[in-house]
């Protein structure tokens, strides 16, 4: 039997959840609720039941899974009310604006005994999955440095995302995805966090950032989001002990270079204006194998399939609360670092 889903906040992402539920093999759409009457009217015009209030959802025992897709600043109050009224809850990312706020939500989940998880749907992005596969396969050895970037050129969206009070800014909007992905690739503890934010199009929130994470095993990760980059840098760049992997664009496959012999007898120098260089000359096929990594297969609807199995006690949730909390800790320290200009020693 499909489980009933109710979506709170019928905006861009809420409509994605509602459409998904209409097509899903494991959940069915029971209704939506938005604080704006015109959004409820739109839902009704599409043949979707529109609840008149959050209270009405709270008192509906048939609302088995509630999805919170409102702006970030009101996640906590809505999630806690839903959990306390006995509902399973999926909250959109970023789940909360602080670790403290998240801890109150997690406590409500514990007390209710209901399932609570966060829609970290970029765990199903094939670019990230390819880099994680390459690292976990050990094919090019242990990682040294991972760079994960998203570069856009349209500034920050002009809705609530450009206002601090609603939880706007790119650390909270995209950073939460990219940090979550990096922590899935490198499970070791982080020992140092350094972050610089950009304010090219607005002073109120960050419209981009560069975040450097140092892990206890020496691995370094750079997470960068830009919204004023008319020529983007590659999506992923991975340096490992025996090679390099590169994803230029998230629609492209990962390109892998495996160094099969470190020493070379003959190096063909490269001519530059200032003279020749052997140090920076490219390698040839005698010492380097280059190939495309097979594109991983992905179905983002596995998020809901897993959730339903978890509610039925047949699986553990893929996105766990300790993982979510760790990402929030990193974002909090990123804000602290950006405000102070200092690298922050941490144990996260
Ligand atoms: P949006 O502005 O398009 O939609 C938000 C909707 O929530 C609006 O219709 C608004 O009227 C409604 N709303 C506001 N306060 C409410 C309340 N108290 N009760 C009920 N409804 C309320 O925003 P969006 O882009 O859909 O983002 C919503 C959430 O989804 C955010 O947390 C965002 O970060 C997240 N999101 C996630 C992804 C993803 O890929 N996981 C993508 C986009 C947005």
Tab-separated table of N, CA and C in Angstrom, residues 67-144:
chain	number	residue	atom	x	y	z
A	67	UNK	N	5.870	16.570	4.241
A	67	UNK	CA	7.083	17.141	3.652
A	67	UNK	C	7.070	18.639	3.885
A	68	UNK	N	8.105	19.153	4.535
A	68	UNK	CA	8.159	20.588	4.814
A	68	UNK	C	9.047	21.261	3.771
A	69	UNK	N	8.410	22.059	2.903
A	69	UNK	CA	9.135	22.716	1.801
A	69	UNK	C	8.860	24.212	1.813
A	70	UNK	N	8.956	24.784	2.992
A	70	UNK	CA	8.783	26.232	3.169
A	70	UNK	C	10.165	26.876	3.173
A	71	UNK	N	10.242	28.222	3.167
A	71	UNK	CA	11.554	28.856	3.382
A	71	UNK	C	12.183	28.364	4.684
A	72	UNK	N	13.501	28.494	4.767
A	72	UNK	CA	14.263	27.807	5.813
A	72	UNK	C	13.960	28.254	7.245
A	73	UNK	N	13.580	29.534	7.418
A	73	UNK	CA	13.437	30.066	8.784
A	73	UNK	C	12.260	29.464	9.533
A	74	UNK	N	11.288	28.882	8.825
A	74	UNK	CA	10.119	28.335	9.543
A	74	UNK	C	10.130	26.805	9.600
A	75	UNK	N	11.228	26.180	9.149
A	75	UNK	CA	11.278	24.711	9.199
A	75	UNK	C	11.049	24.193	10.618
A	76	UNK	N	11.787	24.785	11.585
A	76	UNK	CA	11.754	24.202	12.938
A	76	UNK	C	10.335	24.154	13.509
A	77	UNK	N	9.639	25.308	13.494
A	77	UNK	CA	8.322	25.317	14.159
A	77	UNK	C	7.359	24.334	13.490
A	78	UNK	N	7.423	24.222	12.159
A	78	UNK	CA	6.482	23.335	11.450
A	78	UNK	C	6.848	21.869	11.702
A	79	UNK	N	8.147	21.563	11.602
A	79	UNK	CA	8.593	20.173	11.810
A	79	UNK	C	8.224	19.703	13.216
A	80	UNK	N	8.487	20.536	14.217
A	80	UNK	CA	8.222	20.130	15.605
A	80	UNK	C	6.721	19.901	15.821
A	81	UNK	N	5.891	20.779	15.258
A	81	UNK	CA	4.433	20.582	15.413
A	81	UNK	C	3.978	19.283	14.759
A	82	UNK	N	4.518	19.008	13.576
A	82	UNK	CA	4.114	17.781	12.869
A	82	UNK	C	4.563	16.530	13.621
A	83	UNK	N	5.793	16.555	14.115
A	83	UNK	CA	6.298	15.388	14.859
A	83	UNK	C	5.469	15.178	16.118
A	84	UNK	N	5.209	16.273	16.838
A	84	UNK	CA	4.442	16.148	18.093
A	84	UNK	C	3.015	15.696	17.864
A	85	UNK	N	2.503	15.920	16.644
A	85	UNK	CA	1.138	15.431	16.388
A	85	UNK	C	1.162	14.047	15.737
A	86	UNK	N	2.345	13.412	15.770
A	86	UNK	CA	2.415	11.988	15.410
A	86	UNK	C	2.641	11.685	13.942
A	87	UNK	N	3.302	12.603	13.216
A	87	UNK	CA	3.534	12.369	11.788
A	87	UNK	C	5.017	12.106	11.496
A	88	UNK	N	5.269	11.289	10.472
A	88	UNK	CA	6.630	11.167	9.946
A	88	UNK	C	6.915	12.413	9.124
A	89	UNK	N	8.169	12.904	9.196
A	89	UNK	CA	8.466	14.190	8.541
A	89	UNK	C	9.737	14.118	7.694
A	90	UNK	N	9.587	14.645	6.464
A	90	UNK	CA	10.763	14.942	5.629
A	90	UNK	C	10.878	16.456	5.629
A	91	UNK	N	12.047	16.976	5.969
A	91	UNK	CA	12.236	18.426	5.888
A	91	UNK	C	13.180	18.725	4.738
A	92	UNK	N	12.880	19.811	4.029
A	92	UNK	CA	13.815	20.237	2.983
A	92	UNK	C	15.112	20.758	3.606
A	93	UNK	N	16.155	20.774	2.798
A	93	UNK	CA	17.445	21.288	3.225
A	93	UNK	C	17.489	22.789	3.062
A	94	UNK	N	18.260	23.528	3.794
A	94	UNK	CA	18.937	23.137	5.017
A	94	UNK	C	17.888	22.959	6.115
A	95	UNK	N	18.005	21.872	6.858
A	95	UNK	CA	16.951	21.536	7.804
A	95	UNK	C	16.720	22.655	8.822
A	96	UNK	N	17.824	23.329	9.234
A	96	UNK	CA	17.711	24.360	10.273
A	96	UNK	C	18.768	25.432	10.036
A	97	UNK	N	18.609	26.541	10.760
A	97	UNK	CA	19.571	27.634	10.616
A	97	UNK	C	20.688	27.547	11.650
A	98	UNK	N	20.576	26.616	12.594
A	98	UNK	CA	21.642	26.436	13.589
A	98	UNK	C	21.574	25.012	14.122
A	99	UNK	N	22.677	24.580	14.729
A	99	UNK	CA	22.722	23.252	15.336
A	99	UNK	C	21.724	23.193	16.496
A	100	UNK	N	21.658	24.287	17.243
A	100	UNK	CA	20.738	24.359	18.384
A	100	UNK	C	19.289	24.118	17.946
A	101	UNK	N	18.910	24.772	16.856
A	101	UNK	CA	17.557	24.608	16.334
A	101	UNK	C	17.343	23.158	15.887
A	102	UNK	N	18.344	22.600	15.204
A	102	UNK	CA	18.226	21.205	14.746
A	102	UNK	C	18.070	20.257	15.934
A	103	UNK	N	18.818	20.515	17.006
A	103	UNK	CA	18.748	19.615	18.171
A	103	UNK	C	17.338	19.578	18.765
A	104	UNK	N	16.650	20.709	18.706
A	104	UNK	CA	15.253	20.721	19.206
A	104	UNK	C	14.367	19.857	18.300
A	105	UNK	N	14.630	19.918	16.995
A	105	UNK	CA	13.837	19.103	16.062
A	105	UNK	C	14.120	17.616	16.292
A	106	UNK	N	15.419	17.287	16.447
A	106	UNK	CA	15.802	15.881	16.649
A	106	UNK	C	15.218	15.351	17.949
A	107	UNK	N	15.155	16.223	18.995
A	107	UNK	CA	14.579	15.804	20.283
A	107	UNK	C	13.091	15.506	20.095
A	108	UNK	N	12.403	16.355	19.328
A	108	UNK	CA	10.966	16.125	19.083
A	108	UNK	C	10.777	14.803	18.336
A	109	UNK	N	11.695	14.502	17.422
A	109	UNK	CA	11.590	13.236	16.668
A	109	UNK	C	11.770	12.047	17.616
A	110	UNK	N	12.766	12.145	18.486
A	110	UNK	CA	13.022	11.062	19.458
A	110	UNK	C	11.800	10.839	20.342
A	111	UNK	N	11.254	11.943	20.858
A	111	UNK	CA	10.107	11.833	21.775
A	111	UNK	C	8.875	11.255	21.081
A	112	UNK	N	8.728	11.587	19.806
A	112	UNK	CA	7.528	11.119	19.084
A	112	UNK	C	7.685	9.682	18.601
A	113	UNK	N	8.930	9.241	18.445
A	113	UNK	CA	9.154	7.904	17.882
A	113	UNK	C	8.867	7.854	16.390
A	114	UNK	N	8.656	9.016	15.771
A	114	UNK	CA	8.358	9.069	14.338
A	114	UNK	C	9.639	9.257	13.532
A	115	UNK	N	9.541	8.946	12.246
A	115	UNK	CA	10.730	9.082	11.403
A	115	UNK	C	10.904	10.532	10.951
A	116	UNK	N	12.099	11.003	11.054
A	116	UNK	CA	12.417	12.375	10.653
A	116	UNK	C	13.695	12.331	9.838
A	117	UNK	N	13.627	12.868	8.620
A	117	UNK	CA	14.825	12.893	7.787
A	117	UNK	C	14.838	14.163	6.934
A	118	UNK	N	15.916	14.357	6.211
A	118	UNK	CA	16.103	15.591	5.440
A	118	UNK	C	16.323	15.229	3.972
A	119	UNK	N	15.758	16.045	3.099
A	119	UNK	CA	15.812	15.747	1.665
A	119	UNK	C	17.152	16.184	1.063
A	120	UNK	N	18.182	15.390	1.364
A	120	UNK	CA	19.514	15.651	0.775
A	120	UNK	C	19.563	14.906	-0.568
A	121	UNK	N	18.770	15.421	-1.515
A	121	UNK	CA	18.582	14.692	-2.777
A	121	UNK	C	19.801	14.696	-3.684
A	122	UNK	N	20.799	15.559	-3.364
A	122	UNK	CA	21.992	15.569	-4.222
A	122	UNK	C	22.951	14.417	-3.902
A	123	UNK	N	22.523	13.539	-2.985
A	123	UNK	CA	23.258	12.271	-2.820
A	123	UNK	C	23.075	11.396	-4.065
A	124	UNK	N	22.070	11.735	-4.889
A	124	UNK	CA	21.793	10.927	-6.089
A	124	UNK	C	22.356	11.594	-7.352
A	125	UNK	N	23.135	12.659	-7.209
A	125	UNK	CA	23.756	13.302	-8.376
A	125	UNK	C	24.867	12.397	-8.907
A	126	UNK	N	24.852	12.136	-10.215
A	126	UNK	CA	25.812	11.156	-10.750
A	126	UNK	C	27.257	11.676	-10.725
A	127	UNK	N	27.447	12.982	-10.775
A	127	UNK	CA	28.823	13.511	-10.705
A	127	UNK	C	29.437	13.181	-9.339
A	128	UNK	N	28.689	13.482	-8.284
A	128	UNK	CA	29.139	13.147	-6.932
A	128	UNK	C	29.315	11.630	-6.780
A	129	UNK	N	28.346	10.858	-7.282
A	129	UNK	CA	28.418	9.393	-7.133
A	129	UNK	C	29.671	8.845	-7.829
A	130	UNK	N	30.027	9.438	-8.981
A	130	UNK	CA	31.221	8.967	-9.708
A	130	UNK	C	32.480	9.232	-8.882
A	131	UNK	N	32.596	10.435	-8.308
A	131	UNK	CA	33.799	10.755	-7.518
A	131	UNK	C	33.861	9.864	-6.275
A	132	UNK	N	32.722	9.657	-5.627
A	132	UNK	CA	32.706	8.765	-4.455
A	132	UNK	C	33.113	7.342	-4.852
A	133	UNK	N	32.608	6.872	-5.993
A	133	UNK	CA	32.974	5.524	-6.476
A	133	UNK	C	34.474	5.440	-6.740
A	134	UNK	N	35.015	6.476	-7.376
A	134	UNK	CA	36.452	6.459	-7.720
A	134	UNK	C	37.282	6.393	-6.436
A	135	UNK	N	36.918	7.208	-5.451
A	135	UNK	CA	37.658	7.201	-4.177
A	135	UNK	C	37.509	5.830	-3.507
A	136	UNK	N	36.275	5.343	-3.409
A	136	UNK	CA	36.042	4.082	-2.682
A	136	UNK	C	36.649	2.875	-3.394
A	137	UNK	N	36.775	2.959	-4.718
A	137	UNK	CA	37.348	1.832	-5.478
A	137	UNK	C	38.849	1.715	-5.236
A	138	UNK	N	39.484	2.808	-4.846
A	138	UNK	CA	40.938	2.803	-4.650
A	138	UNK	C	41.724	2.740	-5.961
A	139	UNK	N	41.037	2.887	-7.098
A	139	UNK	CA	41.696	2.720	-8.401
A	139	UNK	C	42.821	3.736	-8.628
A	140	UNK	N	42.693	4.919	-8.106
A	140	UNK	CA	43.798	5.880	-8.253
A	140	UNK	C	44.385	6.229	-6.868
A	141	UNK	N	44.223	5.316	-5.943
A	141	UNK	CA	44.856	5.473	-4.630
A	141	UNK	C	44.079	6.386	-3.695
A	142	UNK	N	44.706	6.658	-2.571
A	142	UNK	CA	44.017	7.466	-1.554
A	142	UNK	C	43.911	8.926	-1.989
A	143	UNK	N	42.814	9.586	-1.623
A	143	UNK	CA	42.670	10.994	-2.014
A	143	UNK	C	43.634	11.900	-1.259
A	144	UNK	N	44.035	12.964	-1.931
A	144	UNK	CA	44.885	13.990	-1.308
A	144	UNK	C	44.076	15.294	-1.198
